[in-house]
GROMACS .gro file of C-alpha atoms in nm:
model
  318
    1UNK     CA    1  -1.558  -4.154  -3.347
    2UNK     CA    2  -1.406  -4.355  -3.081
    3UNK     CA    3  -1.410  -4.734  -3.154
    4UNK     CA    4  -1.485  -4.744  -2.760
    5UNK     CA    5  -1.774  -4.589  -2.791
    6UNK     CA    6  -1.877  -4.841  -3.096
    7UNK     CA    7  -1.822  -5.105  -2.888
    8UNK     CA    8  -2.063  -4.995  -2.601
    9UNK     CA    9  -2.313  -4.810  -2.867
   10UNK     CA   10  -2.549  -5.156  -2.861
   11UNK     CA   11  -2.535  -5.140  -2.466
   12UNK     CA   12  -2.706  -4.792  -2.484
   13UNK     CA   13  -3.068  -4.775  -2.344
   14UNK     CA   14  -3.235  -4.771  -2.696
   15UNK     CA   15  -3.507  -4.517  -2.648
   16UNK     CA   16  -3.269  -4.276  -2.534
   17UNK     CA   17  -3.188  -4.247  -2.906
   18UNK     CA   18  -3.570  -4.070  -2.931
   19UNK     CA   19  -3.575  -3.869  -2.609
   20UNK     CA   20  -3.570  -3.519  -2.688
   21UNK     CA   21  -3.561  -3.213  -2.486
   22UNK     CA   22  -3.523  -3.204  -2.068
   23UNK     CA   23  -3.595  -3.528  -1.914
   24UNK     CA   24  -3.895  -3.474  -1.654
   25UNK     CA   25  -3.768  -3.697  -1.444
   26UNK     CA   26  -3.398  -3.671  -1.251
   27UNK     CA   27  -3.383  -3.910  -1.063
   28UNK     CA   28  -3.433  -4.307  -1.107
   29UNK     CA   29  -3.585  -4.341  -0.778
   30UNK     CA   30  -3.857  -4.139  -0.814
   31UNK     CA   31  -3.982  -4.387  -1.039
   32UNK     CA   32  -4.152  -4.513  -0.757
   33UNK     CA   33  -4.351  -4.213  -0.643
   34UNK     CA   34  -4.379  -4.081  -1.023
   35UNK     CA   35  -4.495  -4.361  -1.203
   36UNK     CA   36  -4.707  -4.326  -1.521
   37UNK     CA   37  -5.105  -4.346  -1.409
   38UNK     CA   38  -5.103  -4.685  -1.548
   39UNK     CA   39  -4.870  -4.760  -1.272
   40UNK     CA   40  -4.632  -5.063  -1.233
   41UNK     CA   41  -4.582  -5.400  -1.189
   42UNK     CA   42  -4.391  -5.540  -0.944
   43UNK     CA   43  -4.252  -5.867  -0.856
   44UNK     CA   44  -3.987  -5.998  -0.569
   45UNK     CA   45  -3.699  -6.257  -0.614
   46UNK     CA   46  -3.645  -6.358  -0.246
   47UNK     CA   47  -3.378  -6.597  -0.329
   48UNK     CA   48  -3.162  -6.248  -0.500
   49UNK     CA   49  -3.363  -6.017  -0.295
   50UNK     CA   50  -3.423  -5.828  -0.574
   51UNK     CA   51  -3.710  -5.623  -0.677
   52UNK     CA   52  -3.837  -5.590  -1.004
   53UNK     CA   53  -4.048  -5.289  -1.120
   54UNK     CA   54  -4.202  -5.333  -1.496
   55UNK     CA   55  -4.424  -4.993  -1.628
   56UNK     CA   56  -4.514  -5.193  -1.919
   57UNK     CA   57  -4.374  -4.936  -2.213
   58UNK     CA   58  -3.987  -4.785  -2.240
   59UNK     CA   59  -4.057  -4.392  -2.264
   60UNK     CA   60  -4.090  -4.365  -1.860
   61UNK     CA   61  -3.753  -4.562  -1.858
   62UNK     CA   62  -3.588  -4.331  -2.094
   63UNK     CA   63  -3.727  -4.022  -1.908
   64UNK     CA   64  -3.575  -4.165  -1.586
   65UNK     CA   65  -3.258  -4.291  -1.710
   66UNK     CA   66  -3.223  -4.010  -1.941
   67UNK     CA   67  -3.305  -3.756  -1.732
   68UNK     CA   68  -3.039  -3.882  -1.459
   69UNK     CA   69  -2.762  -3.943  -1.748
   70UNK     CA   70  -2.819  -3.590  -1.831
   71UNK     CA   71  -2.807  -3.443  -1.478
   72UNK     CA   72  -2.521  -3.667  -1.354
   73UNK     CA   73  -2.305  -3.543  -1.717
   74UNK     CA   74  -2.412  -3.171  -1.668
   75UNK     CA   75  -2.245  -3.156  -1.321
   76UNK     CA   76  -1.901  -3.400  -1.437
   77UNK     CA   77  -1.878  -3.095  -1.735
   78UNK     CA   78  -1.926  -2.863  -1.470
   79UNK     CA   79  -1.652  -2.964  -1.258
   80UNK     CA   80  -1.397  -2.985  -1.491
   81UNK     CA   81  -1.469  -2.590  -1.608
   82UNK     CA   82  -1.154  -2.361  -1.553
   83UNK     CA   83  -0.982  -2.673  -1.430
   84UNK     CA   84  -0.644  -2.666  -1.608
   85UNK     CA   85  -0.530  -2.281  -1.494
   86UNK     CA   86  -0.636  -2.431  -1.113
   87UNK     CA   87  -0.421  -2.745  -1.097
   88UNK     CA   88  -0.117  -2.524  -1.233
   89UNK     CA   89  -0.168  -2.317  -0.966
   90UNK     CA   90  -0.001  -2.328  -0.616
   91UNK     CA   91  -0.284  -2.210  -0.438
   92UNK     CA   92  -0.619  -2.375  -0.637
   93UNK     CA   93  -0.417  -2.701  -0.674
   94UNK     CA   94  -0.572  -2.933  -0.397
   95UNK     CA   95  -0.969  -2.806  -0.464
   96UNK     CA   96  -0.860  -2.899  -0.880
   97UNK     CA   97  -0.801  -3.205  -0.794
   98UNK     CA   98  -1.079  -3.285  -0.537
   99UNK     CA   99  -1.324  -3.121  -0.811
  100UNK     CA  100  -1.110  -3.361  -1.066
  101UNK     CA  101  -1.220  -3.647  -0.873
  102UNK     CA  102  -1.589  -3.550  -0.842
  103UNK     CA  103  -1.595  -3.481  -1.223
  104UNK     CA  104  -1.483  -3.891  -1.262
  105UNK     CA  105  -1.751  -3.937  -1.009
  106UNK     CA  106  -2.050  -3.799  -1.195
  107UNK     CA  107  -1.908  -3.923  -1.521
  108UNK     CA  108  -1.884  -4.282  -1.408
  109UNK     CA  109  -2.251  -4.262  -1.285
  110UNK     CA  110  -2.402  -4.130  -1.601
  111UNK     CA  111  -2.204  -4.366  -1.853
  112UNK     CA  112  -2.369  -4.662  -1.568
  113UNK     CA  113  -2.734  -4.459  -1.670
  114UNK     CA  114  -2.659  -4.487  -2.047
  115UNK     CA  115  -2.548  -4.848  -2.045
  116UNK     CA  116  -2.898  -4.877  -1.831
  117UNK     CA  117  -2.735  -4.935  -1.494
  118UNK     CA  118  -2.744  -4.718  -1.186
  119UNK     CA  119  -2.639  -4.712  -0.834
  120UNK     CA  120  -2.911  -4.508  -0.689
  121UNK     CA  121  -3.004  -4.394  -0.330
  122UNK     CA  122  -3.401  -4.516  -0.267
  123UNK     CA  123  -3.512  -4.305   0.011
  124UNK     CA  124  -3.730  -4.471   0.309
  125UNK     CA  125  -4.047  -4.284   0.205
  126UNK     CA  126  -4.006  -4.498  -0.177
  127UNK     CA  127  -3.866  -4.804  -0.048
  128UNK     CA  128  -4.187  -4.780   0.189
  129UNK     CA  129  -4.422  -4.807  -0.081
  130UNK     CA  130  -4.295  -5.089  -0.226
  131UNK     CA  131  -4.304  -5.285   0.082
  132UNK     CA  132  -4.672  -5.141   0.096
  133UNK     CA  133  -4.787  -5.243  -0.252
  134UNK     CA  134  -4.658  -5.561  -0.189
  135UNK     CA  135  -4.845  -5.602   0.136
  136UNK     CA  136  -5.140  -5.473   0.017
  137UNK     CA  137  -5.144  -5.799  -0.295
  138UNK     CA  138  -5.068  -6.055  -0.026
  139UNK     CA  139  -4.685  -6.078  -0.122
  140UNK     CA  140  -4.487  -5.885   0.156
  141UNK     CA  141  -4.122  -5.853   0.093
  142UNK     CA  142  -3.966  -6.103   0.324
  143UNK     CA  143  -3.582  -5.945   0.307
  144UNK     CA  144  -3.507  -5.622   0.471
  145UNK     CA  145  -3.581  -5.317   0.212
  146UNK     CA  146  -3.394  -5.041   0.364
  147UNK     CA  147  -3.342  -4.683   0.255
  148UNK     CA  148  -2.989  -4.648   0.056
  149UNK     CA  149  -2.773  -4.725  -0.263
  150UNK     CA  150  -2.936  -5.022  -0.464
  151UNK     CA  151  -2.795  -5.122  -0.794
  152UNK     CA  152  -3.038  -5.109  -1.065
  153UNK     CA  153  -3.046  -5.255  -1.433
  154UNK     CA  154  -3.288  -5.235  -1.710
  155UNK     CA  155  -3.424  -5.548  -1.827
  156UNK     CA  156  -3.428  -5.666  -2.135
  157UNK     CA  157  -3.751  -5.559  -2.274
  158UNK     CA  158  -3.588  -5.230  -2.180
  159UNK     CA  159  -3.985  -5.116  -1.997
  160UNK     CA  160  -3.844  -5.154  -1.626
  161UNK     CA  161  -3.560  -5.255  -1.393
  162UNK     CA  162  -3.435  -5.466  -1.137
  163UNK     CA  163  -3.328  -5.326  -0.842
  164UNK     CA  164  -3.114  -5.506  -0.549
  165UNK     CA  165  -2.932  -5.338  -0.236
  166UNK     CA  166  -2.602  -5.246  -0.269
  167UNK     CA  167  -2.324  -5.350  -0.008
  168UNK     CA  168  -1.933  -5.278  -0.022
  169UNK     CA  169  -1.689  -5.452   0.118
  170UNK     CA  170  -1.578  -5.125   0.291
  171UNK     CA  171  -1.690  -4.748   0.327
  172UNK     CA  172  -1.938  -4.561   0.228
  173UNK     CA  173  -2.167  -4.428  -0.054
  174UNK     CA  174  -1.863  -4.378  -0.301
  175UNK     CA  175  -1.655  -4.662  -0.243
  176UNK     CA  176  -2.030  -4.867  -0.284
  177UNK     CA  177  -2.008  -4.648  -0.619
  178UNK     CA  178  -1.701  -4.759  -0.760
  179UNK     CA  179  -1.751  -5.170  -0.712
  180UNK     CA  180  -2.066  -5.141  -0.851
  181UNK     CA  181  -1.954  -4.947  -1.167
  182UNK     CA  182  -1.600  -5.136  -1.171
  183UNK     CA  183  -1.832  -5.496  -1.200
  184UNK     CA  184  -2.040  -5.333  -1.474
  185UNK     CA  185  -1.683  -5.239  -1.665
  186UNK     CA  186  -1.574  -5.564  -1.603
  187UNK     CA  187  -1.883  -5.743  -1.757
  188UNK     CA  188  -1.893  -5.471  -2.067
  189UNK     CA  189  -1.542  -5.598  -2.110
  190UNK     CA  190  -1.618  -5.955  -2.143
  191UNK     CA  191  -1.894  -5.905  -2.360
  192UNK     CA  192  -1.687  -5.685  -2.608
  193UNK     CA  193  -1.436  -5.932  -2.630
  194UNK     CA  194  -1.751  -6.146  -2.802
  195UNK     CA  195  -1.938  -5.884  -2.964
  196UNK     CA  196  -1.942  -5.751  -3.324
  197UNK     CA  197  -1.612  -5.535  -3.335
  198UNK     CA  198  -1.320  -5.638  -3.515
  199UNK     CA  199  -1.059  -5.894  -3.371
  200UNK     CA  200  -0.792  -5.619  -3.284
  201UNK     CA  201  -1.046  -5.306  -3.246
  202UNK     CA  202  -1.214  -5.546  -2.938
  203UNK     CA  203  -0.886  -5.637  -2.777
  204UNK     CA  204  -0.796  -5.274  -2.796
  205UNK     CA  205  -1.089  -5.158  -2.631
  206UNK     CA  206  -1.086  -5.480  -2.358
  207UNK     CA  207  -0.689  -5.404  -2.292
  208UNK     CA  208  -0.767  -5.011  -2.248
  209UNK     CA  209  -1.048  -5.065  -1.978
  210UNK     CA  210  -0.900  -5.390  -1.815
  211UNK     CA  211  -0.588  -5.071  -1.761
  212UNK     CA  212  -0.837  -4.840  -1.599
  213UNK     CA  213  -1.000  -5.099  -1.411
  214UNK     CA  214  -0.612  -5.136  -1.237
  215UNK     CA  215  -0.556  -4.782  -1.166
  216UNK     CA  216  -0.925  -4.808  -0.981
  217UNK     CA  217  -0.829  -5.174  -0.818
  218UNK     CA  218  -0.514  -4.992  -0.669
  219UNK     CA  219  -0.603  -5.058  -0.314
  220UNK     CA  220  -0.897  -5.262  -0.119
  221UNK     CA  221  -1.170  -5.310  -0.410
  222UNK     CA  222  -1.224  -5.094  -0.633
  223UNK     CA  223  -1.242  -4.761  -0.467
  224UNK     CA  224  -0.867  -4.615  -0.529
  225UNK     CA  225  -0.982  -4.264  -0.653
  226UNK     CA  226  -1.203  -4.237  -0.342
  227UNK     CA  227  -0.919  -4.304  -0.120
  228UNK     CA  228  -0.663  -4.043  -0.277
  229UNK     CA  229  -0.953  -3.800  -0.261
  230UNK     CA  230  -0.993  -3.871   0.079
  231UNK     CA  231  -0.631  -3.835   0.152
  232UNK     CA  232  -0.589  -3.555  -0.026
  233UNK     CA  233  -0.929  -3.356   0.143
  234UNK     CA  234  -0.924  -3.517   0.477
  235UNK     CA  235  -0.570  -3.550   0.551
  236UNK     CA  236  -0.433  -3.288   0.319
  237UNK     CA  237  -0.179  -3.548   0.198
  238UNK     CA  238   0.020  -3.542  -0.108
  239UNK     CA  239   0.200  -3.218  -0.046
  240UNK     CA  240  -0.066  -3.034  -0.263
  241UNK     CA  241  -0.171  -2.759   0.071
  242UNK     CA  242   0.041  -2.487   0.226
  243UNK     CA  243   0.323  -2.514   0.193
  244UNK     CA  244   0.294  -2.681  -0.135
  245UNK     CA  245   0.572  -2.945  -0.240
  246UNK     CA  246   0.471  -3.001  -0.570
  247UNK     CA  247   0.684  -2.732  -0.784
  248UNK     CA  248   0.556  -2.533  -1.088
  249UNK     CA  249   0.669  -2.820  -1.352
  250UNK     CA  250   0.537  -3.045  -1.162
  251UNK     CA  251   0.172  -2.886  -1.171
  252UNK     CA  252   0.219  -2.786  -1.529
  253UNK     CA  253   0.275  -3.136  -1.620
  254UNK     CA  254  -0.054  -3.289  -1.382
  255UNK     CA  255  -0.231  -3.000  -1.619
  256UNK     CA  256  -0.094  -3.179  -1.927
  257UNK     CA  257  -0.246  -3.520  -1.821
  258UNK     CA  258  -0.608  -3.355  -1.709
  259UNK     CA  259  -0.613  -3.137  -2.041
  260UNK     CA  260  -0.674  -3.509  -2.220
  261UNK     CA  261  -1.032  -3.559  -2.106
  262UNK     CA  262  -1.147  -3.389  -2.454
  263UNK     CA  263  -1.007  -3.658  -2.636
  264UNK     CA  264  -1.077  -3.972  -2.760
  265UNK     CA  265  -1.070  -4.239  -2.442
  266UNK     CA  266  -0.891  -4.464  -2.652
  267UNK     CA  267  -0.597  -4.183  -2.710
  268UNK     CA  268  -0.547  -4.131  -2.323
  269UNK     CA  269  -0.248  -4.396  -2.194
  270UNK     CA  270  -0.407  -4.510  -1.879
  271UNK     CA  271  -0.219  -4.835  -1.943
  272UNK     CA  272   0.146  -4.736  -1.850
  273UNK     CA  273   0.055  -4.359  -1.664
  274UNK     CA  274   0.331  -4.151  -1.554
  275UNK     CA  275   0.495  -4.208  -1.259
  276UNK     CA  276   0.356  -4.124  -0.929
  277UNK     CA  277  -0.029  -4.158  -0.747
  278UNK     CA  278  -0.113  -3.779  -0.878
  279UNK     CA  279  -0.059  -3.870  -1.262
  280UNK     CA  280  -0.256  -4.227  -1.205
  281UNK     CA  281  -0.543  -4.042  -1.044
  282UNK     CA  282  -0.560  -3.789  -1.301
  283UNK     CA  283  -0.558  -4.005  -1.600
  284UNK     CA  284  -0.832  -4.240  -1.411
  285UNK     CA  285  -1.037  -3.929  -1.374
  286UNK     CA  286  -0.970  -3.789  -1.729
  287UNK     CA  287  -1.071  -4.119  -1.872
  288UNK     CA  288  -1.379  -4.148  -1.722
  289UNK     CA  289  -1.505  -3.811  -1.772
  290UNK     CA  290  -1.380  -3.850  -2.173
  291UNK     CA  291  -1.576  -4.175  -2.154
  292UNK     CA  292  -1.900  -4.025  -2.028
  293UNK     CA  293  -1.842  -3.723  -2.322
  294UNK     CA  294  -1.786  -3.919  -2.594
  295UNK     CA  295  -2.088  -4.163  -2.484
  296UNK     CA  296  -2.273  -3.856  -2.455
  297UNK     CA  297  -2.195  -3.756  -2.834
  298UNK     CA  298  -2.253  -4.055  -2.981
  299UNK     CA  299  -2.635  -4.059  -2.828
  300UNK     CA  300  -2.678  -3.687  -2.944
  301UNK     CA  301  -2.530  -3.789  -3.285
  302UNK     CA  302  -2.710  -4.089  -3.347
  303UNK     CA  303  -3.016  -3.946  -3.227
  304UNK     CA  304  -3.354  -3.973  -3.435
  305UNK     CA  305  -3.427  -3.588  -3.355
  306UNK     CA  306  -3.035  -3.463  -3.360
  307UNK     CA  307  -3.083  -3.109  -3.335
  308UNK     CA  308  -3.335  -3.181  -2.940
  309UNK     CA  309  -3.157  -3.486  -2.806
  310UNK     CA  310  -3.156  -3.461  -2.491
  311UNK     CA  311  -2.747  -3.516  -2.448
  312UNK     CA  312  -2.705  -3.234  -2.610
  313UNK     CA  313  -2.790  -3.018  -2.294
  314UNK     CA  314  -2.479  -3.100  -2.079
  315UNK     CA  315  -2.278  -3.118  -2.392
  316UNK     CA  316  -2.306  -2.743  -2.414
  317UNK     CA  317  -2.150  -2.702  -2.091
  318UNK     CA  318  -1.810  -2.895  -2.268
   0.00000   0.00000   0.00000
């Protein structure tokens, strides 16, 4: 197995070694509203503005996180079905590599889920009750708790997480997506570098994401895949619609690169791509969504009930 995923095996949410079967929950956020009938603690950091939310055991964390890896992997496997024929083709080129990018999408937020990280959208009715329960103890939130993306992170007794409101620098939802997983990546990397791999297996694994990290950094923050999909579906640029100017080799060989994502991150060459924006996008892409699979495997593998895990779900869809 990849020495990638050995290096980010200890980061894994540990109960999501036991969880068997379909997750009950989907989403993170509906923590709030779902919450075991024990309930939750909460607790504000005004100085961070963060908001911490405790349920006092790990299964309900599991469930959530779990059940949102799962989800979040399911539709990145999804994406990338029948995808090699389409980008060879003249006429399913530009929707191949839209769906491409939406694979790398869903792949990068499940492998945040399995580290036990998420960038989540709280909606006003659940970011509502918290500013209620809070109230209602005599500790009203004193920050502004809107509805939208907040970053959350397990803590370390791994029975709750933290959550915080997420803000990018520029755009929307998905560039807000891709700082918040680029920081995590960049963190993970640092941590690696100190961790309990070998000497050379750790600066292998450091020097492969610090290379993906690039290919995402490629223009204002992190959000470089967003902005060629946006080109590409907005402004139909890159000579991928009618009339098409990327010829038959060309196509066959952007095939080539996406083919990769069943292989072993650490075999893909994201750090010296082929030349041109297409080939960097699709070996970002294909590296994240081999990341997420091979996270995915490891869980299932390692799992104490192998045969029910619940990662092996979207793993049937590979």
């Amino acid at each position: 197995m990849s020495i990638i995923v050995d290096a980010l095996q200890p980061r894994v949410v540990r109960a999501l070694f036991s969880l068997s079967g379909r997750p009950s929950i989907q989403h993170v956020s509906d923590t709030i509203t779902k919450a075991p009938q024990a309930g939750y603690d909460l607790d504000v950091d005004e100085l961070s503005h963060e908001i911490r939310v405790d349920f006092r055991e790990a299964s309900f964390i599991s469930e959530a996180f779990g059940g949102d890896a799962s989800r979040l992997a399911s539709a990145c496997f999804t994406s990338m079905a029948d995808l090699i024929p389409a980008l060879e083709r003249a006429d399913s080129l530009p929707w191949a590599l839209i769906r491409l990018y939406y694979s790398s999408f869903y792949a990068g937020h499940s492998v945040m889920r399995l580290l036990g990280h998420s960038c989540t959208y709280f909606e006003g009715r659940q970011t509502g009750l918290i500013k209620a329960l809070l109230a209602a103890r005599g500790s009203p939130v004193a920050f502004d708790l809107p509805s939208g993306l907040y970053k959350c992170s397990v803590n370390v007794g791994q029975t709750g997480f933290t959550m915080t409101f997420a803000r990018g620098r520029v755009g929307g939802a998905h560039e807000i997506f891709w700082e918040v997983f680029d920081a995590i990546l960049s963190g993970l990397t640092e941590e690696i570098l100190r961790g309990q791999l070998l000497d050379r297996d750790a600066k292998a694994v450091f020097s492969k994401v610090e290379a993906l990290r690039r290919i995402y950094r490629r223009g204002v923050g992190a959000s470089w895949l967003s902005s060629v999909r946006n080109e590409i579906q907005y402004r139909q640029g890159f000579g991928v619609w009618n009339p098409v100017k990327v010829n038959r080799s060309r196509r066959e060989s952007l095939a080539r690169l996406a083919g990769q994502w069943t292989r072993d991150p650490m075999e893909i060459d994201v750090d010296a791509p082929p030349a041109g924006d297409l080939s960097a996008f699709i070996i970002a892409c294909v590296f994240t969504a081999a990341l997420c699979r091979t996270l995915l495997t490891r869980v299932a593998d390692r799992s104490s009930v192998p045969a029910k895990s619940f990662a092996r779900l979207p793993l049937q869809l590979c």
